[in-house]
PDB file of C-alpha atoms and ligand atoms in Angstrom:
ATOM      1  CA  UNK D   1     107.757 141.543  78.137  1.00 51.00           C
ATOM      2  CA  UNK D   2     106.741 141.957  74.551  1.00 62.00           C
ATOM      3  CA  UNK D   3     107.356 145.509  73.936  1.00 86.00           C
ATOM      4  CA  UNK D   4     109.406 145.149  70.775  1.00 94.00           C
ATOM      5  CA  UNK D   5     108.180 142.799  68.060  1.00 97.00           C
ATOM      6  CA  UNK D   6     109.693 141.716  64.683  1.00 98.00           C
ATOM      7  CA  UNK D   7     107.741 141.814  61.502  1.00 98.00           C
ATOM      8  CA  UNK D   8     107.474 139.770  58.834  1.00 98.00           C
ATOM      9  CA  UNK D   9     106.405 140.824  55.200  1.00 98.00           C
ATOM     10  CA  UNK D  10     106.536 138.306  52.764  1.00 98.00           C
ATOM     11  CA  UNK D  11     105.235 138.901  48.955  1.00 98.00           C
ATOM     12  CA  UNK D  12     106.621 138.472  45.423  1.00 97.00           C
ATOM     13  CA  UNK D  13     108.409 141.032  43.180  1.00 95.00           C
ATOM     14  CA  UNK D  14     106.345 144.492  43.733  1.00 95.00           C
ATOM     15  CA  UNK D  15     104.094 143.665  45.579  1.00 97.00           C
ATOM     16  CA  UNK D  16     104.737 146.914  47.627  1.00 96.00           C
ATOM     17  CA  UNK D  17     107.111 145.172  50.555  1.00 97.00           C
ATOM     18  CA  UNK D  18     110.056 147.795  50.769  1.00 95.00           C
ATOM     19  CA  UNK D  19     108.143 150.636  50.533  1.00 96.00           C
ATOM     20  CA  UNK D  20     105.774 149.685  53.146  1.00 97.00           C
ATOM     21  CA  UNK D  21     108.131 147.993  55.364  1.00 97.00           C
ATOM     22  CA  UNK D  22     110.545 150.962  55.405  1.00 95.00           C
ATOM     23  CA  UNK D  23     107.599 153.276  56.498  1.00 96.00           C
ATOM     24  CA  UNK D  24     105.692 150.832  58.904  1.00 97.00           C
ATOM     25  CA  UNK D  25     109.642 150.935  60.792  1.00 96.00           C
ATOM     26  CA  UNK D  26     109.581 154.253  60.648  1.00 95.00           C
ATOM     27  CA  UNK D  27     106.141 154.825  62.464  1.00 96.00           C
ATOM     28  CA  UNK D  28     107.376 152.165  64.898  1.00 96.00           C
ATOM     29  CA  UNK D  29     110.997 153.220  65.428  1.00 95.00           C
ATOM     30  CA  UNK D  30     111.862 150.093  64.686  1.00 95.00           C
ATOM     31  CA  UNK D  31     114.856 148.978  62.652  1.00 94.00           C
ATOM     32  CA  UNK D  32     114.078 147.770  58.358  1.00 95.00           C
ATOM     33  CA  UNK D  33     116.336 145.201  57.348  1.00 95.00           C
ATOM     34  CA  UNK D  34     115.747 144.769  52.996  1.00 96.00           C
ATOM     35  CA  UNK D  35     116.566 141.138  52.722  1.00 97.00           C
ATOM     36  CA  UNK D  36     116.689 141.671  48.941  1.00 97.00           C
ATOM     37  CA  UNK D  37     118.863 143.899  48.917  1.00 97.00           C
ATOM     38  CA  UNK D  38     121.360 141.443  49.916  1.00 97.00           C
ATOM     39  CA  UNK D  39     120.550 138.977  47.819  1.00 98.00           C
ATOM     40  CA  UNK D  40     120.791 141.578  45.130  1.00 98.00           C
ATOM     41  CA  UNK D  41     124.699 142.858  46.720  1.00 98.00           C
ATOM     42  CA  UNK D  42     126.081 139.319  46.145  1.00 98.00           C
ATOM     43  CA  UNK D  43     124.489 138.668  42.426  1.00 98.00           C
ATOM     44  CA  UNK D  44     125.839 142.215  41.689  1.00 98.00           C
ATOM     45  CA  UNK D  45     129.576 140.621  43.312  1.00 98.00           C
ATOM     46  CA  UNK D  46     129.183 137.743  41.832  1.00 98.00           C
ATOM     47  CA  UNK D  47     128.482 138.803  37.783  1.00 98.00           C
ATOM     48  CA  UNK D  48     131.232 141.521  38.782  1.00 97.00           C
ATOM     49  CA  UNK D  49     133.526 138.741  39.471  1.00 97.00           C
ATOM     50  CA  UNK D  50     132.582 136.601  36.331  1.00 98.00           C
ATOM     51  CA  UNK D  51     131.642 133.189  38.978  1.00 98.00           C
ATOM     52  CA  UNK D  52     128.678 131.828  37.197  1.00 98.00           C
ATOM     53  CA  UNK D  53     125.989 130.461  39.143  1.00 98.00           C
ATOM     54  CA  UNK D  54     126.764 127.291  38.233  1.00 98.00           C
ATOM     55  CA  UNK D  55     130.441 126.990  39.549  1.00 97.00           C
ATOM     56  CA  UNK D  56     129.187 125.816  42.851  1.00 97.00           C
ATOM     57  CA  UNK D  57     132.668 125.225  44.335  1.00 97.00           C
ATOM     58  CA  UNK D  58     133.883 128.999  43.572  1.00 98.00           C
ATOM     59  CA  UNK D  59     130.100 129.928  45.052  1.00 98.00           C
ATOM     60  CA  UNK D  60     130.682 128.518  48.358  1.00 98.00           C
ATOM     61  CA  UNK D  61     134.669 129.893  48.584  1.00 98.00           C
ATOM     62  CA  UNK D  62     133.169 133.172  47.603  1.00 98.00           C
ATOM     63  CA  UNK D  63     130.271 133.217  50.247  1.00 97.00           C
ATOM     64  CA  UNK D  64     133.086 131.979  53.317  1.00 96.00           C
ATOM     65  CA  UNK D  65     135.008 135.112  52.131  1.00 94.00           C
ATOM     66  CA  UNK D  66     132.196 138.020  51.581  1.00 96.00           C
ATOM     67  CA  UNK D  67     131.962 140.582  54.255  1.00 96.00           C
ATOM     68  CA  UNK D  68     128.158 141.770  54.076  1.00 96.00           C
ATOM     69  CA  UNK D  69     127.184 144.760  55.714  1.00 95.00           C
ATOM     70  CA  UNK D  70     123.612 146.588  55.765  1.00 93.00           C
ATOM     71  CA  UNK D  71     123.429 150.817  56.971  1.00 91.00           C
ATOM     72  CA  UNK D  72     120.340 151.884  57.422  1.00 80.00           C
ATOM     73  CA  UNK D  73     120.480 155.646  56.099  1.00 73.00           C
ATOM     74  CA  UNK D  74     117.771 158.156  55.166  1.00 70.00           C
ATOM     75  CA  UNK D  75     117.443 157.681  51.704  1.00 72.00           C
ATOM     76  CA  UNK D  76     116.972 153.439  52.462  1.00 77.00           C
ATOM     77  CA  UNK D  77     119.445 151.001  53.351  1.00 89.00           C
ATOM     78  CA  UNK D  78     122.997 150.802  52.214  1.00 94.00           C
ATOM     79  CA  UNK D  79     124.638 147.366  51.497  1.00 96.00           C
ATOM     80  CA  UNK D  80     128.842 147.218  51.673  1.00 96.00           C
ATOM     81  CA  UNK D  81     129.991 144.074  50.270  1.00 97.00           C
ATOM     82  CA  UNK D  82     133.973 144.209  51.463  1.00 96.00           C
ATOM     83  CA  UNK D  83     133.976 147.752  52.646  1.00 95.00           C
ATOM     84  CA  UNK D  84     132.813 148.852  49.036  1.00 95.00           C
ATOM     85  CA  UNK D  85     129.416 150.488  48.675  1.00 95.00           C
ATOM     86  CA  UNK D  86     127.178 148.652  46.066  1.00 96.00           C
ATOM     87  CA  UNK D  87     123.729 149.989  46.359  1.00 96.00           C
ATOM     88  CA  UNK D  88     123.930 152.236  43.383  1.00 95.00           C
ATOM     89  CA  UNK D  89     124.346 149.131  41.560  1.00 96.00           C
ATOM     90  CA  UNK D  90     122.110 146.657  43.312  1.00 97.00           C
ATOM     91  CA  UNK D  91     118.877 147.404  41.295  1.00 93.00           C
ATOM     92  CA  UNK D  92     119.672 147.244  37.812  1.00 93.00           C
ATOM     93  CA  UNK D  93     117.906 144.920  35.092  1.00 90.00           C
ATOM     94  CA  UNK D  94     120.502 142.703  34.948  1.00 94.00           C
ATOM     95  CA  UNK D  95     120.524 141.999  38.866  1.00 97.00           C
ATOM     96  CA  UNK D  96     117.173 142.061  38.862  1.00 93.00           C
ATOM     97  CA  UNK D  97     117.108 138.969  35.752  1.00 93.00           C
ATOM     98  CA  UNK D  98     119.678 137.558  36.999  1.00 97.00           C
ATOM     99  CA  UNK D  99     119.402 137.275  40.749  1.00 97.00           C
ATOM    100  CA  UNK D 100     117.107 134.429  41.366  1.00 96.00           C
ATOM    101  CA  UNK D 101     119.808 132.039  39.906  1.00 97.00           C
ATOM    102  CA  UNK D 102     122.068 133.480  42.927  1.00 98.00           C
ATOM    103  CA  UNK D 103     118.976 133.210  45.453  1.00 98.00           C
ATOM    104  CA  UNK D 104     118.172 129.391  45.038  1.00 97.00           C
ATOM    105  CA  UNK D 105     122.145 128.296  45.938  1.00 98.00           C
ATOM    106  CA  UNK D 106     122.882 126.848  49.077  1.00 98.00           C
ATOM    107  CA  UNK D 107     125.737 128.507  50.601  1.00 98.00           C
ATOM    108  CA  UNK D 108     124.142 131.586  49.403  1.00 98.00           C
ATOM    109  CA  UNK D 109     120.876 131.317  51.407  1.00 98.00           C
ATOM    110  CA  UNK D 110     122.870 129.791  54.359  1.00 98.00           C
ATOM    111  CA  UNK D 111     125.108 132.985  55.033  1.00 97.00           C
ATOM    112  CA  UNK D 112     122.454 135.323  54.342  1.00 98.00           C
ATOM    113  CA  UNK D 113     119.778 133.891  56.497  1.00 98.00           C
ATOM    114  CA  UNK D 114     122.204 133.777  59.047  1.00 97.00           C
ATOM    115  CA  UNK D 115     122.870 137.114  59.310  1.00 96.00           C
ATOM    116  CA  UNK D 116     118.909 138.417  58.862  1.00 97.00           C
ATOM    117  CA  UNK D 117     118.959 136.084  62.021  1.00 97.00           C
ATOM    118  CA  UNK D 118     121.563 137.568  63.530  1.00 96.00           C
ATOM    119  CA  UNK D 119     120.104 141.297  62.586  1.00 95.00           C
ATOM    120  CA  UNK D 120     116.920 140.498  64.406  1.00 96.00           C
ATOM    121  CA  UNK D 121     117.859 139.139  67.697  1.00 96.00           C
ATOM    122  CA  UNK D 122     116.990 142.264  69.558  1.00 94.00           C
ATOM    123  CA  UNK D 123     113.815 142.007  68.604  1.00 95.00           C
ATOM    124  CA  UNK D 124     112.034 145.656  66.666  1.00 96.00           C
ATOM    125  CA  UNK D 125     112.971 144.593  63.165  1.00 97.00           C
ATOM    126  CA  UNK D 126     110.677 144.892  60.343  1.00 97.00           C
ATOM    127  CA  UNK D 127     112.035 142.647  57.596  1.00 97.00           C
ATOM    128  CA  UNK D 128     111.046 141.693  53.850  1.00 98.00           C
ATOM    129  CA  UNK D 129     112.122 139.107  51.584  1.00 98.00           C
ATOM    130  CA  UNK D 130     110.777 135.958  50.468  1.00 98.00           C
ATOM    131  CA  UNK D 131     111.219 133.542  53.015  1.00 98.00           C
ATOM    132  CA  UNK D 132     111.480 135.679  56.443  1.00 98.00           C
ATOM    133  CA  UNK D 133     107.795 134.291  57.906  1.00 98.00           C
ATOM    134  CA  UNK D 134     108.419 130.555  57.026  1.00 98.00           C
ATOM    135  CA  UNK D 135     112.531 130.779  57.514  1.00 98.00           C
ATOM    136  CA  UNK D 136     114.309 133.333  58.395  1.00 98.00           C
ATOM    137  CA  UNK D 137     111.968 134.413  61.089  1.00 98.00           C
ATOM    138  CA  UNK D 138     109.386 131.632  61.888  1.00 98.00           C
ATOM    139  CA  UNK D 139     108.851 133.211  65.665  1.00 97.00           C
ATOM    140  CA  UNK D 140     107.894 136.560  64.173  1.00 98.00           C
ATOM    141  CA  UNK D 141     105.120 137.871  66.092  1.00 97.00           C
ATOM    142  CA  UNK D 142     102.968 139.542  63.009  1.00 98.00           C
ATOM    143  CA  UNK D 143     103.333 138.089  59.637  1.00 98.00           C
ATOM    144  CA  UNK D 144     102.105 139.872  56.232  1.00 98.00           C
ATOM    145  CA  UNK D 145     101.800 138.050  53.385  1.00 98.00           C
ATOM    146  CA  UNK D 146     101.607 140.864  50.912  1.00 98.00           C
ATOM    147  CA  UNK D 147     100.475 140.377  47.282  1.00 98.00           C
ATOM    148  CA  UNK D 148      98.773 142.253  44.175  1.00 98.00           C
ATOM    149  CA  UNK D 149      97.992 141.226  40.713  1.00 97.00           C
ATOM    150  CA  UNK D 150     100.733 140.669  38.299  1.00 97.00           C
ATOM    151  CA  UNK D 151      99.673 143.489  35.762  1.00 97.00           C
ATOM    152  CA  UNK D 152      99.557 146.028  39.120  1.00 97.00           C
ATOM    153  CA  UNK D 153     102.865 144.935  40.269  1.00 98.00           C
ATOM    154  CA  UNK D 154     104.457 145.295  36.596  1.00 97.00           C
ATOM    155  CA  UNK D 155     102.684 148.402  36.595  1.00 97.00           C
ATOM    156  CA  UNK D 156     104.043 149.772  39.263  1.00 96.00           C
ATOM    157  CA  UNK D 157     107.391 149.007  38.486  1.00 94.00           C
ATOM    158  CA  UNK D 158     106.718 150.547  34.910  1.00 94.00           C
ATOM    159  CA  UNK D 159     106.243 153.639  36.501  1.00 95.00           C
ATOM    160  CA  UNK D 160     108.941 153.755  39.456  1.00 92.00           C
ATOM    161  CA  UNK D 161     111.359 153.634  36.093  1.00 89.00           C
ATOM    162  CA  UNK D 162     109.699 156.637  34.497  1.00 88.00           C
ATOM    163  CA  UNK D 163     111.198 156.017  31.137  1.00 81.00           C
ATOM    164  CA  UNK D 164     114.733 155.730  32.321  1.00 82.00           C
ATOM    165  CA  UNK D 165     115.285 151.807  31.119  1.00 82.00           C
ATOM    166  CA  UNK D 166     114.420 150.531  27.676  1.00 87.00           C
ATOM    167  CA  UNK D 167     111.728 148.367  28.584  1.00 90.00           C
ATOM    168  CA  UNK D 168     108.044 148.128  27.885  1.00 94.00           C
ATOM    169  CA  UNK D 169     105.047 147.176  30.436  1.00 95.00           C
ATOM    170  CA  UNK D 170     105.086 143.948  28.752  1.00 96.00           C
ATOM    171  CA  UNK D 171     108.536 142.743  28.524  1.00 95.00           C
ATOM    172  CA  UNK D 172     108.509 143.790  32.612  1.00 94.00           C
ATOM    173  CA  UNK D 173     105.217 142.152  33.031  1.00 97.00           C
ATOM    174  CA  UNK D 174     107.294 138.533  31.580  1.00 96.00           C
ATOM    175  CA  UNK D 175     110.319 139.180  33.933  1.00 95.00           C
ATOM    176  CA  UNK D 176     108.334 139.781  37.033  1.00 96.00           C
ATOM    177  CA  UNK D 177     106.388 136.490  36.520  1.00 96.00           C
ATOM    178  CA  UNK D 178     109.544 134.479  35.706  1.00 96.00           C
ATOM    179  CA  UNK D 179     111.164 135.981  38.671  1.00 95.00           C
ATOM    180  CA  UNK D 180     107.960 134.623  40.712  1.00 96.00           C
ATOM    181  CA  UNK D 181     107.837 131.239  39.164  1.00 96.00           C
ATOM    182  CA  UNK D 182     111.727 130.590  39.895  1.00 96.00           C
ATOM    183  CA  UNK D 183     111.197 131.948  43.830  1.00 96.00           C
ATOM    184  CA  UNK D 184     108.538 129.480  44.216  1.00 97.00           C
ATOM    185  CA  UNK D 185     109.888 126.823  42.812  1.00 97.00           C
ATOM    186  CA  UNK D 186     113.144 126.432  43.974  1.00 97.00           C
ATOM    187  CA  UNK D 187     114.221 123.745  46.199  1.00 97.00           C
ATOM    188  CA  UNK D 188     115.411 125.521  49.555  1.00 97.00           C
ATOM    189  CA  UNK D 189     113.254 128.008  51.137  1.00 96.00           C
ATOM    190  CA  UNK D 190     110.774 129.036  48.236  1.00 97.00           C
ATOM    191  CA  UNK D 191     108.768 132.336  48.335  1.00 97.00           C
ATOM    192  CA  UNK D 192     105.280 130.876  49.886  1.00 95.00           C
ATOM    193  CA  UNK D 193     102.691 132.209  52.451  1.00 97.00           C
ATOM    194  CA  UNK D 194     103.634 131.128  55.779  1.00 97.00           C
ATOM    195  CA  UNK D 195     100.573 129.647  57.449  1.00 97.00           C
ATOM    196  CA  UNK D 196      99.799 131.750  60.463  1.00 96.00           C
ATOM    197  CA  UNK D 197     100.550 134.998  58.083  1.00 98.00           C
ATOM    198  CA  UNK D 198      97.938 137.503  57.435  1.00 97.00           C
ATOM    199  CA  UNK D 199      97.146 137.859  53.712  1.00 97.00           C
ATOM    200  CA  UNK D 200      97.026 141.198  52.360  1.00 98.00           C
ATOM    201  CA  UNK D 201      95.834 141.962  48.394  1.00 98.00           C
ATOM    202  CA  UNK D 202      97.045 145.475  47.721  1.00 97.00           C
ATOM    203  CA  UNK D 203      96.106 145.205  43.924  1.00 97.00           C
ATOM    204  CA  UNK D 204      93.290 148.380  44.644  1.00 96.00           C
ATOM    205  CA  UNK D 205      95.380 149.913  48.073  1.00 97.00           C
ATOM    206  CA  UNK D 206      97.672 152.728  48.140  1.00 97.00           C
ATOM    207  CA  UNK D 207     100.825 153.036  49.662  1.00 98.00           C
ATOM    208  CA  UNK D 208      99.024 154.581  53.616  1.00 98.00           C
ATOM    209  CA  UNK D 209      96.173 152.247  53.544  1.00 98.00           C
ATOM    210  CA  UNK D 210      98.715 148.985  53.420  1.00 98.00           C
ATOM    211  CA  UNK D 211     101.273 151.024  56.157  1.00 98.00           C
ATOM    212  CA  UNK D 212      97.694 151.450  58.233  1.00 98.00           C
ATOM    213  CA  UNK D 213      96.907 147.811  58.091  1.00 98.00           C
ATOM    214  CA  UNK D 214     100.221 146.599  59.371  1.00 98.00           C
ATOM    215  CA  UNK D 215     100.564 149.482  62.072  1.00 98.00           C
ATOM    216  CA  UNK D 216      97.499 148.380  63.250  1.00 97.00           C
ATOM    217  CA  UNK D 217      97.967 144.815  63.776  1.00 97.00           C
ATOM    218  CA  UNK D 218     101.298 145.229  65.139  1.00 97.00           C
ATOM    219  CA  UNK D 219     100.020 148.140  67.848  1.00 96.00           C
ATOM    220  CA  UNK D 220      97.133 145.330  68.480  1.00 96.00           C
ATOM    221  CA  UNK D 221     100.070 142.546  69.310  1.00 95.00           C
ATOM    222  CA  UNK D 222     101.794 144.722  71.550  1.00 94.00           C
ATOM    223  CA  UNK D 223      98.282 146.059  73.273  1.00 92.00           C
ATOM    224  CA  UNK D 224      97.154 142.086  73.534  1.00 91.00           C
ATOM    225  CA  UNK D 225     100.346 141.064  75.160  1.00 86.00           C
ATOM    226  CA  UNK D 226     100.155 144.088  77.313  1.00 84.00           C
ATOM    227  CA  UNK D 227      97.046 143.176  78.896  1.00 85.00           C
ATOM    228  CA  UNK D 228      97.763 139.468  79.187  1.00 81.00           C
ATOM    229  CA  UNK D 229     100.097 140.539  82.270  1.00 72.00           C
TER     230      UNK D 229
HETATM  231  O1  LIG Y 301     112.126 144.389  45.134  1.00 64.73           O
HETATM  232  P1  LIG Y 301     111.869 143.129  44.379  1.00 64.73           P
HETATM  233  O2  LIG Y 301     110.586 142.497  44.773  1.00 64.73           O
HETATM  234  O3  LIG Y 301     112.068 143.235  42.916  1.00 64.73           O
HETATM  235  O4  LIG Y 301     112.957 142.071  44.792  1.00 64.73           O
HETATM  236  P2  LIG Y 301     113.805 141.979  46.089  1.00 64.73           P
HETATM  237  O5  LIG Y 301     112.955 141.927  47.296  1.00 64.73           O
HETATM  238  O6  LIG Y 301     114.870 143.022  46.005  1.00 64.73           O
HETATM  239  O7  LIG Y 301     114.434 140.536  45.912  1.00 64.73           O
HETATM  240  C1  LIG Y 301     115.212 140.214  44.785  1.00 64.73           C
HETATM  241  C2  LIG Y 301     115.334 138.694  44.679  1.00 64.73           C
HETATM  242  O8  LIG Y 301     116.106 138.220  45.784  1.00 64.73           O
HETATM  243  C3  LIG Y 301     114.054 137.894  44.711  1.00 64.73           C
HETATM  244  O9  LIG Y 301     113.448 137.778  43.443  1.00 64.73           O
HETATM  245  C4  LIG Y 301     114.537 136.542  45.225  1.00 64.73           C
HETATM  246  O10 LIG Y 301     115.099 135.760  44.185  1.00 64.73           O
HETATM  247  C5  LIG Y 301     115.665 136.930  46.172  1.00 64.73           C
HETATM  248  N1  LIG Y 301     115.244 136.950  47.572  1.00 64.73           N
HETATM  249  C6  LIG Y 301     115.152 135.750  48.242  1.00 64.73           C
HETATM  250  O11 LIG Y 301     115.369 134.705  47.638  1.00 64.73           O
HETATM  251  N2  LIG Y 301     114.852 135.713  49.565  1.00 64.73           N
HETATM  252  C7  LIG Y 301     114.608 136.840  50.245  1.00 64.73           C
HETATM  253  N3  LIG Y 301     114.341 136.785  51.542  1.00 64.73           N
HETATM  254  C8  LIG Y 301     114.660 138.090  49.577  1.00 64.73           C
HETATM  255  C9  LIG Y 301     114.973 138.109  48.235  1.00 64.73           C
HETATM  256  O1  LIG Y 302     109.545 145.557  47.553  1.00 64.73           O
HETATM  257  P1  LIG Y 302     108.554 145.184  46.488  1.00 64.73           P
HETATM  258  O2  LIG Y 302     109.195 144.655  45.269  1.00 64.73           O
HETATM  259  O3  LIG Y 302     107.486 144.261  46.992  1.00 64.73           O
HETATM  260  O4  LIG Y 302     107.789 146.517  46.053  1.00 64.73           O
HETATM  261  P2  LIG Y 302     108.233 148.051  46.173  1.00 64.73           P
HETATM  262  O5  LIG Y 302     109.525 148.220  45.505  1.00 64.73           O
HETATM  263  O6  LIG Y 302     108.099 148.495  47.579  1.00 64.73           O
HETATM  264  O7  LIG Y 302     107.067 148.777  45.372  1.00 64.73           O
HETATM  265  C1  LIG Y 302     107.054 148.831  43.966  1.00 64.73           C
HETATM  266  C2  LIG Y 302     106.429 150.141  43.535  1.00 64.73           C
HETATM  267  O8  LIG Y 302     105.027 150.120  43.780  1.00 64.73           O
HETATM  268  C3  LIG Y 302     106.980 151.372  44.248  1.00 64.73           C
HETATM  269  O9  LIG Y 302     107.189 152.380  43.277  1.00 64.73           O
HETATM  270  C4  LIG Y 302     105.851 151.772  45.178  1.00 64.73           C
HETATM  271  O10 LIG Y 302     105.798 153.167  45.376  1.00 64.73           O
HETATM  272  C5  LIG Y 302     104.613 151.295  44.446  1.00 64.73           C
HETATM  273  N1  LIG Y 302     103.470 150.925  45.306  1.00 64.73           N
HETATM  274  C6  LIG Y 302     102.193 151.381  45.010  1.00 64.73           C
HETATM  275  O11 LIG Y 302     102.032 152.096  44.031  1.00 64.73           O
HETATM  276  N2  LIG Y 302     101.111 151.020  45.787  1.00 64.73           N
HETATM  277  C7  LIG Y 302     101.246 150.224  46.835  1.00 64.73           C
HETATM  278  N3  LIG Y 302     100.200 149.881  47.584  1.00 64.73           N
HETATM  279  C8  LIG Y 302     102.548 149.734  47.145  1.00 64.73           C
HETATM  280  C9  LIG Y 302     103.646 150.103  46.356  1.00 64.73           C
END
């Protein structure tokens, strides 16, 4: 039976997907798996370690070697990259400018994918990222694709800092769109709407009205299935 579904939520750079899919877990009692964040763990390792992400060989030694661990906790997920907690690091400018360059590499996605995979096999996982409805997770039984302008997702970000970086609306506006541009274009799994996904525009929604709309078509999944037996 289909008690237990995973989620889906696709989107670019904040478009609202962590926020929401931590809280639409949380109503669920489900478990939220922050595929970024791991992509995020190993740039931060990576710049750390001075391997460029050109050296492709040192790349794939480095990606065989990496023990990558995810703890869900109150305040959000942790990530441990050998035992070593690097979540206070993980969001930064720099990993933020830097990471799709990590993101597009092979052995990269490989290992990572593989353990979202892995993560979700139980079935009640909620899960963001870029390419969890066409990839990761094709067999996902709901699927958001969640989006918003690029001036209301540079917005938002402008204010989640609250003055703490050096950086103005517009400078964040520029590295949000490059971000996008470099997610869509790469060659392996790009950031792109996975056909049988449900679109969602949150440019004019707050934070409950998105968590409503995904609630609702996950409770109506579960309630179809139900009644099919
Ligand atoms: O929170 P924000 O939208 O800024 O980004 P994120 O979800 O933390 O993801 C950071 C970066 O990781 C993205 O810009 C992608 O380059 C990469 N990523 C990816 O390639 N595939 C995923 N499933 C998730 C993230
Ligand atoms: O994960 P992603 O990059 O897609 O976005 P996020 O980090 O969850 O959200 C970026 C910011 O937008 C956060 O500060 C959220 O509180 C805010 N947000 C909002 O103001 N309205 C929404 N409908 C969704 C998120």
């Amino acid at each position: 039976t289909q008690d237990r579904i995973n989620v889906a939520i696709d989107g670019p750079a904040g478009a609202g997907k962590s926020t929401v899919a931590r809280m639409v877990a949380s109503r669920l009692s489900y478990i939220y798996v922050d595929t970024g964040a791991m992509y995020r763990a190993v740039t931060w390792y990576m710049l750390r370690e001075g391997i460029g992400p050109d050296d492709h060989e040192l790349v794939r030694q480095t990606m065989r070697n990496l023990v990558i661990e995810l703890v869900p906790g109150a305040e959000g997920q942790q990530v441990y990259i050998n035992s070593e907690d690097v979540t206070p690091h993980i969001r930064s400018l720099q990993v933020s400018s830097q990471v799709s360059q990590y993101a597009k590499l092979e052995p990269v996605r490989t290992r990572l994918s593989q353990l979202q995979r892995e993560m979700a096999l139980g079935r009640g996982v909620v899960m963001d990222g870029r390419d969890i409805g066409t990839t990761v997770l094709p067999d996902a039984e709901v699927k958001i694709f969640m989006t918003a302008s690029v001036e209301e997702r540079a917005l938002r970000r402008f204010k989640e800092l609250g003055g703490k970086e050096q950086i103005s609306l517009e400078q964040l506006e520029n590295d949000i769109a490059k971000r996008d541009r470099l997610d869509e274009s790469r060659e392996i799994s790009p950031l792109r709407r996975a056909e049988d996904s449900f679109l969602l525009d949150t440019t004019s929604m707050d934070i409950g009205q998105v968590v409503e709309a995904i609630v609702s078509r996950c409770r109506a999944y579960v309630d179809g299935e139900r009644n099919h037996l």
